[in-house]
Coordinates of C-alpha atoms and ligand atoms in Angstrom, one line a residue:
X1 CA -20.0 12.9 -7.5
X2 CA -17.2 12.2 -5.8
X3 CA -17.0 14.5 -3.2
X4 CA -16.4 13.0 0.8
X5 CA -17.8 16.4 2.0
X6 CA -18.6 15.1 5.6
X7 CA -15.0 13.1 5.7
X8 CA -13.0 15.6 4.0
X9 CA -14.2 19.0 5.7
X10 CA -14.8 16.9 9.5
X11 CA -14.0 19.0 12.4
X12 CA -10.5 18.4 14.1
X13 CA -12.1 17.2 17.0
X14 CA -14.3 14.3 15.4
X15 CA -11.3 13.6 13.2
X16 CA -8.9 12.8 15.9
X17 CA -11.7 11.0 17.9
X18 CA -12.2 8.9 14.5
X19 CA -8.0 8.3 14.7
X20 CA -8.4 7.3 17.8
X21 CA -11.0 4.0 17.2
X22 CA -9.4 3.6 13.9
X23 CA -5.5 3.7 15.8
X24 CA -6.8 1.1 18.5
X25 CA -8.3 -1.4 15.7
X26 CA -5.1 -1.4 14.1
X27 CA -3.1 -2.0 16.9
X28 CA -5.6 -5.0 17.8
X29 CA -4.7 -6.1 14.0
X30 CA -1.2 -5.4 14.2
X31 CA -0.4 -7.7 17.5
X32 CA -1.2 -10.4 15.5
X33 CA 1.9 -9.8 13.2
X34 CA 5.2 -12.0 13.3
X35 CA 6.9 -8.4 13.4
X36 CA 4.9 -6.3 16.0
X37 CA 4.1 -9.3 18.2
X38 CA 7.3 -9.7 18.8
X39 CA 7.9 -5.9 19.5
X40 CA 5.1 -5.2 21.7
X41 CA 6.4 -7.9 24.3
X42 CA 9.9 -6.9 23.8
X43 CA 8.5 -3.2 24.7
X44 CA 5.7 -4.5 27.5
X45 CA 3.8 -2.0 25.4
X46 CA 0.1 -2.5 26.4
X47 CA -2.2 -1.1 23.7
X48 CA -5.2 -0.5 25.9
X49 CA -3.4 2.1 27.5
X50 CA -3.2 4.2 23.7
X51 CA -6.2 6.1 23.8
X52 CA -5.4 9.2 21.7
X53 CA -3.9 10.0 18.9
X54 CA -1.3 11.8 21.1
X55 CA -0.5 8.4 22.7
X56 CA 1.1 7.7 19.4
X57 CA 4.9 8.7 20.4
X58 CA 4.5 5.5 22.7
X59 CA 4.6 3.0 19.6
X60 CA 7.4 1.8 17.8
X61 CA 8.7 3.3 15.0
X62 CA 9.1 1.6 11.3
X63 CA 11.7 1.3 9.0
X64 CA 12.7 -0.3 5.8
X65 CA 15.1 -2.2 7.3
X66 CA 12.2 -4.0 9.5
X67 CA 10.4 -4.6 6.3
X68 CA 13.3 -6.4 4.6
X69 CA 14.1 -8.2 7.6
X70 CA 10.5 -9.5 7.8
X71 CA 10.5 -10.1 4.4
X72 CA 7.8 -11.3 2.9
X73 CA 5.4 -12.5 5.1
X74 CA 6.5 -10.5 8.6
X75 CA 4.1 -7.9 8.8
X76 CA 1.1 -9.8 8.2
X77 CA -1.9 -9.0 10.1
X78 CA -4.6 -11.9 8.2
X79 CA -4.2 -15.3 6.7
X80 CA -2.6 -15.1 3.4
X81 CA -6.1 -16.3 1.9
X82 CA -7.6 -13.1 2.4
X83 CA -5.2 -11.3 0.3
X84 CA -6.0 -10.1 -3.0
X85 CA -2.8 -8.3 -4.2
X86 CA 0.7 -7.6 -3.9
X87 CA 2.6 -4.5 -4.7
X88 CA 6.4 -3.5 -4.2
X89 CA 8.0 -0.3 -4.0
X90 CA 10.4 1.2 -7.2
X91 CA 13.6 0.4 -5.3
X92 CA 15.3 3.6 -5.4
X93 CA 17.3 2.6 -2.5
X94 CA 18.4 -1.0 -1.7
X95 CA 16.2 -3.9 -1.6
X96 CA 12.2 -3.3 -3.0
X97 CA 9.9 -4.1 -0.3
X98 CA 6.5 -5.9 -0.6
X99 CA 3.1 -4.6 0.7
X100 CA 0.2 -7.0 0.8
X101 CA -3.7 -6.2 0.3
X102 CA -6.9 -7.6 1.1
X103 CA -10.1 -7.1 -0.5
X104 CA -10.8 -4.3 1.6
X105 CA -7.6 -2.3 1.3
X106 CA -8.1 -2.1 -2.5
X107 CA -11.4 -0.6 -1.7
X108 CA -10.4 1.8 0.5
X109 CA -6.9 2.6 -1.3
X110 CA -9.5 2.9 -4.2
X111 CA -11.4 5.4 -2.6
X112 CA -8.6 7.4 -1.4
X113 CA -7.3 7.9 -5.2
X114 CA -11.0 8.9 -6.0
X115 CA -11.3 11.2 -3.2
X116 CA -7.8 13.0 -4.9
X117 CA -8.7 13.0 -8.6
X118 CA -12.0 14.4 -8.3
X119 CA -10.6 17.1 -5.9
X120 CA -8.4 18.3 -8.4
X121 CA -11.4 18.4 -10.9
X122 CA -11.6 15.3 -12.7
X123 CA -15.3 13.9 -13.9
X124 CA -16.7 11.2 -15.4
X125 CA -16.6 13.3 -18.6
X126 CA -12.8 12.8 -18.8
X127 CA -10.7 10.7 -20.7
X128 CA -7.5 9.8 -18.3
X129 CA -4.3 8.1 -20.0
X130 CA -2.3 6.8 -17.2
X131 CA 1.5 6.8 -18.3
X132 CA 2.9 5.0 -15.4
X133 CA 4.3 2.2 -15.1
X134 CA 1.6 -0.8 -14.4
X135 CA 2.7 -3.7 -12.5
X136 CA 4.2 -3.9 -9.3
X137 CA 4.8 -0.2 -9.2
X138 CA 1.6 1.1 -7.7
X139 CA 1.9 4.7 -9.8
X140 CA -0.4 2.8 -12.5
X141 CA -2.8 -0.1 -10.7
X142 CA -3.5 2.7 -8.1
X143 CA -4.8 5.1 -10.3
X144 CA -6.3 3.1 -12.6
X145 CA -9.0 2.0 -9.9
X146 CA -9.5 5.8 -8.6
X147 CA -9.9 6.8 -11.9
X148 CA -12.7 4.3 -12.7
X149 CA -14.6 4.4 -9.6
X150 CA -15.1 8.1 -10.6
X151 CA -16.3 6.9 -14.2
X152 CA -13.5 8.4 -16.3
X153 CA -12.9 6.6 -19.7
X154 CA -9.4 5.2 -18.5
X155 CA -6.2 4.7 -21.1
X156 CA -4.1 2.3 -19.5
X157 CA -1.4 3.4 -21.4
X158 CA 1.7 2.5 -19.0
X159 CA 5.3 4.4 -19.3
X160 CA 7.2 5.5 -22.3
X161 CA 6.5 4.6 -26.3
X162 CA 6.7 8.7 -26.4
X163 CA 4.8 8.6 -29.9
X164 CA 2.7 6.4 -29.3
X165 CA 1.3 8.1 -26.2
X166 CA 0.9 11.4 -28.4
X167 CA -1.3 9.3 -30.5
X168 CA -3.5 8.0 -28.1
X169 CA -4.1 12.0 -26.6
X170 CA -5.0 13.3 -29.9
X171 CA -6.8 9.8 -31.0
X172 CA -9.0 9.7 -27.9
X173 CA -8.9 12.8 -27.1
X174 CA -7.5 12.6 -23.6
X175 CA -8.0 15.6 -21.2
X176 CA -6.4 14.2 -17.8
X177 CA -2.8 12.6 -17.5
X178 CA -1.0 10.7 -14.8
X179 CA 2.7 11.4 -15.6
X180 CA 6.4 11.2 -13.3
X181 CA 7.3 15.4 -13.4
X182 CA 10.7 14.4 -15.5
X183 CA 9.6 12.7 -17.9
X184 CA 6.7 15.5 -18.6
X185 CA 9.5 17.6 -19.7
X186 CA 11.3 15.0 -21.7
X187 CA 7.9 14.3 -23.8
X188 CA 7.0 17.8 -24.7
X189 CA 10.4 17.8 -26.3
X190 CA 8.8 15.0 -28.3
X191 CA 5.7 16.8 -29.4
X192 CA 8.1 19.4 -31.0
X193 CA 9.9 17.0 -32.7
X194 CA 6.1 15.8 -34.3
X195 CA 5.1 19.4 -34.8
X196 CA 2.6 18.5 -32.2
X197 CA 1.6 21.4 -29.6
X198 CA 0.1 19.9 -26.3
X199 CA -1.6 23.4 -26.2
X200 CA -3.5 23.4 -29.2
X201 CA -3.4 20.1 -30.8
X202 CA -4.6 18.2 -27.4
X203 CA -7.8 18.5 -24.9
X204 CA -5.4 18.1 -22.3
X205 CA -6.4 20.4 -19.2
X206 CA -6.0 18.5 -16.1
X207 CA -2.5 16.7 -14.9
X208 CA -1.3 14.5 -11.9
X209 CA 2.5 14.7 -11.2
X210 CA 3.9 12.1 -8.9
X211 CA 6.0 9.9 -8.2
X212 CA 9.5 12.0 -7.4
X213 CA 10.4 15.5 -5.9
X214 CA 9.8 18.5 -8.3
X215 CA 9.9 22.2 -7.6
X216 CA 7.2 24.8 -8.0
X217 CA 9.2 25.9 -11.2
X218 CA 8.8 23.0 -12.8
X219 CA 5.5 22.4 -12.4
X220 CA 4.9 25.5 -13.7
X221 CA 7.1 25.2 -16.6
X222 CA 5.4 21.7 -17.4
X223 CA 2.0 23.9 -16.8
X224 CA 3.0 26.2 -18.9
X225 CA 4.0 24.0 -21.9
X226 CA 1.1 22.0 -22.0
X227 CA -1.2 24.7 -20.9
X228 CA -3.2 22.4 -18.3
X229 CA -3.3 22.5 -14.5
X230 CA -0.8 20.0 -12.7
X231 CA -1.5 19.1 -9.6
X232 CA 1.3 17.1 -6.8
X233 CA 0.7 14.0 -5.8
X234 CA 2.7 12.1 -3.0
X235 CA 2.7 8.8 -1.8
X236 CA 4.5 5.7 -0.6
X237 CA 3.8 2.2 -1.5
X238 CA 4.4 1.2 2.7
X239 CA 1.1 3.3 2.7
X240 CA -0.2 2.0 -0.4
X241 CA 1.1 4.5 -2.7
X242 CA -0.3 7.4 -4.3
X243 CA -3.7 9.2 -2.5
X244 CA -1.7 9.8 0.4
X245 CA -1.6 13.4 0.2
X246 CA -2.7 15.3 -2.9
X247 CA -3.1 19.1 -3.9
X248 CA -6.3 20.7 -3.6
X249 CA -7.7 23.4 -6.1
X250 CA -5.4 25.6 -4.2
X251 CA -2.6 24.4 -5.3
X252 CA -0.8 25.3 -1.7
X253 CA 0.3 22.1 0.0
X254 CA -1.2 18.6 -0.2
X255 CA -3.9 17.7 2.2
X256 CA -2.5 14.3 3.7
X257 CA -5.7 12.2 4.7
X258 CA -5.8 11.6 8.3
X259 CA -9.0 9.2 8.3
X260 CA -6.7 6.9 6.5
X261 CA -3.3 7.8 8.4
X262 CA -1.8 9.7 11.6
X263 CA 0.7 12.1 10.3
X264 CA 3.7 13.2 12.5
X265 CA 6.8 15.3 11.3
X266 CA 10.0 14.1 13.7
X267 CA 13.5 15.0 13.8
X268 CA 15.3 12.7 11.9
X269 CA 18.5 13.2 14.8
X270 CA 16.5 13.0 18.0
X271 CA 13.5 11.0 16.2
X272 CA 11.5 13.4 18.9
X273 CA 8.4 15.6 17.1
X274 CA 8.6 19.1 15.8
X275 CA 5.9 21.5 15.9
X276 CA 3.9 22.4 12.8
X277 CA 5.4 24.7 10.3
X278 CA 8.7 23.1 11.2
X279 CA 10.6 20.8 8.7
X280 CA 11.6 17.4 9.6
X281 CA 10.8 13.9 8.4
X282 CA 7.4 12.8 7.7
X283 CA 6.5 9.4 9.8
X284 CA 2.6 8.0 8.9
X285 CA 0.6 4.9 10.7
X286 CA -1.7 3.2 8.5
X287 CA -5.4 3.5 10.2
X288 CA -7.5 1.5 8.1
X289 CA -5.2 -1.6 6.5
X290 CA -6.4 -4.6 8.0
X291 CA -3.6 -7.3 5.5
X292 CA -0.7 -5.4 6.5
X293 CA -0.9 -2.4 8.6
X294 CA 2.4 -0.6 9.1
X295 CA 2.8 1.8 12.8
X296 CA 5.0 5.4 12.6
X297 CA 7.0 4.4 9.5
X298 CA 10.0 6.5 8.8
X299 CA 9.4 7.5 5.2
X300 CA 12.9 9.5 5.2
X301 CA 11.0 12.2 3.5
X302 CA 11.5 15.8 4.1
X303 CA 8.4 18.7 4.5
X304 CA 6.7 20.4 6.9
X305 CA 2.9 20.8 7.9
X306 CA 1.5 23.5 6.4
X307 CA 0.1 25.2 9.8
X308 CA -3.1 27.0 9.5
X309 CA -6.7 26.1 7.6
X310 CA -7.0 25.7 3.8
X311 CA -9.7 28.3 2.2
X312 CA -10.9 25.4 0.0
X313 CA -12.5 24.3 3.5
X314 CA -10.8 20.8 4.1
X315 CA -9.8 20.5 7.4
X316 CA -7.3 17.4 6.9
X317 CA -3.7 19.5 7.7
X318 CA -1.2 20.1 4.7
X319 CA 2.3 18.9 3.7
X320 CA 4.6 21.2 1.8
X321 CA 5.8 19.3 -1.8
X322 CA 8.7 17.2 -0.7
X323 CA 12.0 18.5 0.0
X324 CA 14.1 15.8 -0.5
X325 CA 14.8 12.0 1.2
X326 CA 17.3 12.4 3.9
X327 CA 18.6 9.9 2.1
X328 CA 19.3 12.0 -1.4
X329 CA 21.3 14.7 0.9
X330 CA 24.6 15.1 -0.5
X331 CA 27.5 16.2 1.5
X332 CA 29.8 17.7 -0.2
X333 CA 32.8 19.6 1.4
X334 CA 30.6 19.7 4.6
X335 CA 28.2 21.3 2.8
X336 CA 24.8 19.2 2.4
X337 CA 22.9 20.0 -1.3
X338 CA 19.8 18.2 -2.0
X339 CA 18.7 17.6 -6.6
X340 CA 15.9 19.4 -5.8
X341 CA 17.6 22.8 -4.7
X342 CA 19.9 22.5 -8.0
X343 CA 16.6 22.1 -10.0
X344 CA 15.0 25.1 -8.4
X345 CA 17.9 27.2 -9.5
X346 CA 18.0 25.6 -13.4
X347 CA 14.8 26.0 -13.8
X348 CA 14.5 29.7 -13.1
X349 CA 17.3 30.1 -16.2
X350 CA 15.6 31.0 -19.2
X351 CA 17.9 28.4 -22.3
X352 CA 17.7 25.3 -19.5
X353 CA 16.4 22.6 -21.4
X354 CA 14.5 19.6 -20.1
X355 CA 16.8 17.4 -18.5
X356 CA 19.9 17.6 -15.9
X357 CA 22.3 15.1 -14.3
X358 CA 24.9 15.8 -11.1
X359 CA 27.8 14.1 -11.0
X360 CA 30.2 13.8 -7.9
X361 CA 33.5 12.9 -8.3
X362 CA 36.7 12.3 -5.9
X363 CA 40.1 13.1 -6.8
X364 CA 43.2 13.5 -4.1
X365 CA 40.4 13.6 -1.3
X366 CA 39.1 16.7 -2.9
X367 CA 35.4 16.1 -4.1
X368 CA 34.1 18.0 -7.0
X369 CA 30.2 18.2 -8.5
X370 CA 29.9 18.4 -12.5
X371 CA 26.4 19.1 -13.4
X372 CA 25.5 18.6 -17.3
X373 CA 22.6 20.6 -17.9
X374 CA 20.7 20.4 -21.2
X375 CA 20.0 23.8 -23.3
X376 CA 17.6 24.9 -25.7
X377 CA 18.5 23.9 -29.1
X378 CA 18.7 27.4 -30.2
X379 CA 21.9 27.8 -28.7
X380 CA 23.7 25.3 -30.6
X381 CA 25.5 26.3 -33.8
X382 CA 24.8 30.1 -33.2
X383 CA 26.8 32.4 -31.2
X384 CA 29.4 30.5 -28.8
X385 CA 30.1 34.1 -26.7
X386 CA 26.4 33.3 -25.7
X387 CA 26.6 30.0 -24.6
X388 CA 29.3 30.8 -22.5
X389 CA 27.4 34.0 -21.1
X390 CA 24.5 31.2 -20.3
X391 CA 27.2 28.7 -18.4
X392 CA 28.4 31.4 -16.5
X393 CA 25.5 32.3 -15.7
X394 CA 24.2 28.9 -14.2
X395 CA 27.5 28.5 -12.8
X396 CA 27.0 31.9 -10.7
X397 CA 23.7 31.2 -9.8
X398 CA 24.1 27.8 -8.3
X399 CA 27.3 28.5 -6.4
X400 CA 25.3 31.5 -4.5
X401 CA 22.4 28.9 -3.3
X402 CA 24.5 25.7 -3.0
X403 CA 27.4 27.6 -1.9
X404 CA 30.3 25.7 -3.6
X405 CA 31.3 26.4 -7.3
X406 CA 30.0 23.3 -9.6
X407 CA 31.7 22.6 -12.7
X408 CA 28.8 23.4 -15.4
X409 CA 29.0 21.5 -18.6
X410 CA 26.2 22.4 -21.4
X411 CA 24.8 19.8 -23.7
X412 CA 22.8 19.2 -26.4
X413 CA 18.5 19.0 -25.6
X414 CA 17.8 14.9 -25.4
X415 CA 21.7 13.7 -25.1
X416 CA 20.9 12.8 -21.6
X417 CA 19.5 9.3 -20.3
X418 CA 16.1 9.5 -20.0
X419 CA 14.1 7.6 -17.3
X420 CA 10.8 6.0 -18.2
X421 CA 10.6 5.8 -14.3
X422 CA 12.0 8.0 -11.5
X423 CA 14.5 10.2 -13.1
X424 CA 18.2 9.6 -11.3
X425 CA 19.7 12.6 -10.8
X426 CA 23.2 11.9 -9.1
X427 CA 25.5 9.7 -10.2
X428 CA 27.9 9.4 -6.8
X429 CA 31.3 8.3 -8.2
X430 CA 33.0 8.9 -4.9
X431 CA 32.3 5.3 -2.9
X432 CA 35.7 3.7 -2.5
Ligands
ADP501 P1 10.9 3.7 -3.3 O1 11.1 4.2 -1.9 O2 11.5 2.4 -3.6 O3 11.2 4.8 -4.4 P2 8.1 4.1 -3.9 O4 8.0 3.7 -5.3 O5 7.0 3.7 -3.0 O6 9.3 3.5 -3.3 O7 8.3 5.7 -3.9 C1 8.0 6.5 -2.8 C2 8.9 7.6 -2.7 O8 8.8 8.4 -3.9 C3 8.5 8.6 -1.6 O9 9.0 8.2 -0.3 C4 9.1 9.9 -2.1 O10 10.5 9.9 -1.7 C5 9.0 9.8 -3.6 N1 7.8 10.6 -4.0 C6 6.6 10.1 -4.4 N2 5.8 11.1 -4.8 C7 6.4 12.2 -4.6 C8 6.1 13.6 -4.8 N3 4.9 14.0 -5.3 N4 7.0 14.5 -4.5 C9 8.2 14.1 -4.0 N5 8.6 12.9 -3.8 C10 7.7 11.9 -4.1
ZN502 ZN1 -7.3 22.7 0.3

């Protein structure tokens, strides 16, 4: 079992006293750092005067650009004898930065991913093929260790090889997956083209999407095509990576774990906090990593808490799925548009294939968005009066949530790139 009843369902009160050791440890670990050495005495913070949790707004916050500046060895909090792994993040913007480990921060990372997997219903009985990418990326490692520690037959399968992955479900049987949301859609196109279906040719009943913003239509679309449960995932690799915050049988909200991290939602403008229920950017401090632990690090991703109890009993508080990065906002003619708000809309259009790409353009200072959406095949080489009815359509719909008109242009299911990773979505061909 695999079930942290007395962690998971704690009181708030004993939870935020338990922040409150775990946030004065870390600050004790943290001084030690080349980084927050030096910030502390430029600051004249002293960190016997943080007692609470709510003392938190006093410490400095984190960026990416103090990771890359301290890079590699910065932020270290131990000797580098007592580390036992490195991982990096994907890189979507700029520079990857590196996150050290020591023997302890597996373990609890380990645990964390444990605590997730079996709260969304996976056993020991279950055979989980993890199609992420191993290696530095901490989408496959990550899991991998949650996965066994449960006692799950694990498939190490790693990204892409589409066929071969099919193979391996029907071979062994595999009931739980680990996939990225886009490229969920792109392999069920690849199980028609086998004459495979997921629904009844597979044991498949239990998925973990993660790894980049998706909408509640597309998870259920992907639910629907495979006919298993999906369930969000959400993490960072600054705080490890995935088993951050995870959905709970509910299926409203992930619970974001606050033994293992204070949570905080601030406005990205006046970097003060916003109440609960309001959006703004998530900011977490690591609690319990003792090789590198990280204070208030902007994460530059958009939600909101959840306010209010969960009825599956957990009182660790909820983040809404991911809105966007505040650094993924396009502004175009004043107007911002985040992917995920395009997707939302495409997805709700019965013909939209799988896959989608926005493309901004500049011409005469004017700026124009082309999006190439993918449609069913069934619209090719019938009835052209219907695929322009179905253009128009997506045309209409976008412009009346995005509020400028997009240029639509309908292609062909799988004539799109196809990421094994994170799916890029905008392809900016306005810089200068
Ligand atoms: P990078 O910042 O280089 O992409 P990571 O590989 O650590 O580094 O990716 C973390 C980011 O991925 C998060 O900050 C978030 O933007 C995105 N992400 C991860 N999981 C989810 C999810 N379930 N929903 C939305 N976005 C996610
Ligand atoms: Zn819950």
């Amino acid at each position: 079992m695999y079930w942290e009843k007395e962690i998971e369902t704690m009181d708030r009160e004993q939870l935020e006293r338990l922040q409150a050791v775990r946030l004065r440890e870390t600050l004790e670990r943290a001084k030690k750092s080349v980084h927050y050495g030096k910030r502390f005495a430029e600051m004249g913070l002293d960190i016997g005067g943080i007692r609470t949790d709510a003392d938190v707004e006093k410490l400095p916050l984190t960026t990416k650009d103090d990771l890359r500046e301290n890079w590699p060895y910065g932020f270290l909090a131990c000797s580098r004898d007592e580390l036992i792994r490195m991982h990096s993040s994907s890189g979507t913007t700029g520079r990857a930065t590196v996150i050290f480990h020591t023997t302890r921060d597996i373990g609890a990372w380990t645990n964390l991913l444990a605590r997730c997997m079996y709260m969304a219903g996976m056993r020991r009985s279950d055979v989980f093929q993890n199609m992420m990418t191993y290696g530095l990326f901490t989408g496959g490692l990550g899991f991998h260790y949650g996965a066994e520690k449960i006692g799950a037959l694990v498939i190490p399968a790693g990204a892409g090889n589409s066929k071969r992955q099919i193979q391996l479900m029907r071979d062994f049987e595999t009931t739980a997956i680990h996939i990225i949301p886009s490229y969920a859609l792109h392999l069920s196109t690849v199980f028609t083209e086998v004459g495979v279906d997921p629904r009844r040719d597979t044991k498949l009943r239990l998925a973990f999407l993660g790894a980049e913003p998706h909408s509640e239509k597309m998870r259920r679309k992907i639910e629907d095509l495979y006919g298993f449960r999906a369930f969000n995932s959400y993490g960072l690799s600054e705080m490890n990576g995935p088993g951050m915050a995870f959905e709970c049988p509910e299926q409203d909200g992930m619970h974001i774990w606050e033994d293992n991290y204070i949570v905080e939602i601030i406005d990205p403008m006046t970097l003060k906090p916003v109440p609960d229920g309001e959006e703004g950017e998530l900011v977490t401090t690591t609690l319990l990593r003792e090789g590198m632990p990280i204070l208030r690090y902007r994460t530059m991703d958009l939600t909101r808490i959840i306010p209010g109890p969960c009825p599956c009993g957990r009182t660790h508080r909820r983040i809404e799925r991911i809105k966007g990065r505040t650094d993924d906002m396009m502004i175009l003619k004043g107007v911002n548009i985040f992917p995920i708000q395009i997707e939302k809309k495409l997805m709700e259009i019965p013909g939209v294939g799988t896959n989608f790409v926005i493309i901004l353009d500049r011409a005469d200072y004017n700026d124009s968005m082309t999006v190439k959406v993918e449609v069913q095949k069934e619209f090719f080489g019938g009835d052209l009066r219907q695929l322009e009815a179905l253009r128009r359509r997506i045309v209409e719909e976008l412009k009346s949530d995005i509020l400028i008109t997009p240029r639509v242009d309908l292609v062909e299911p799988d004539s799109l790139p196809q990421s094994e990773g994170k799916a890029k979505r905008v392809i900016d061909n306005r810089k200068d």
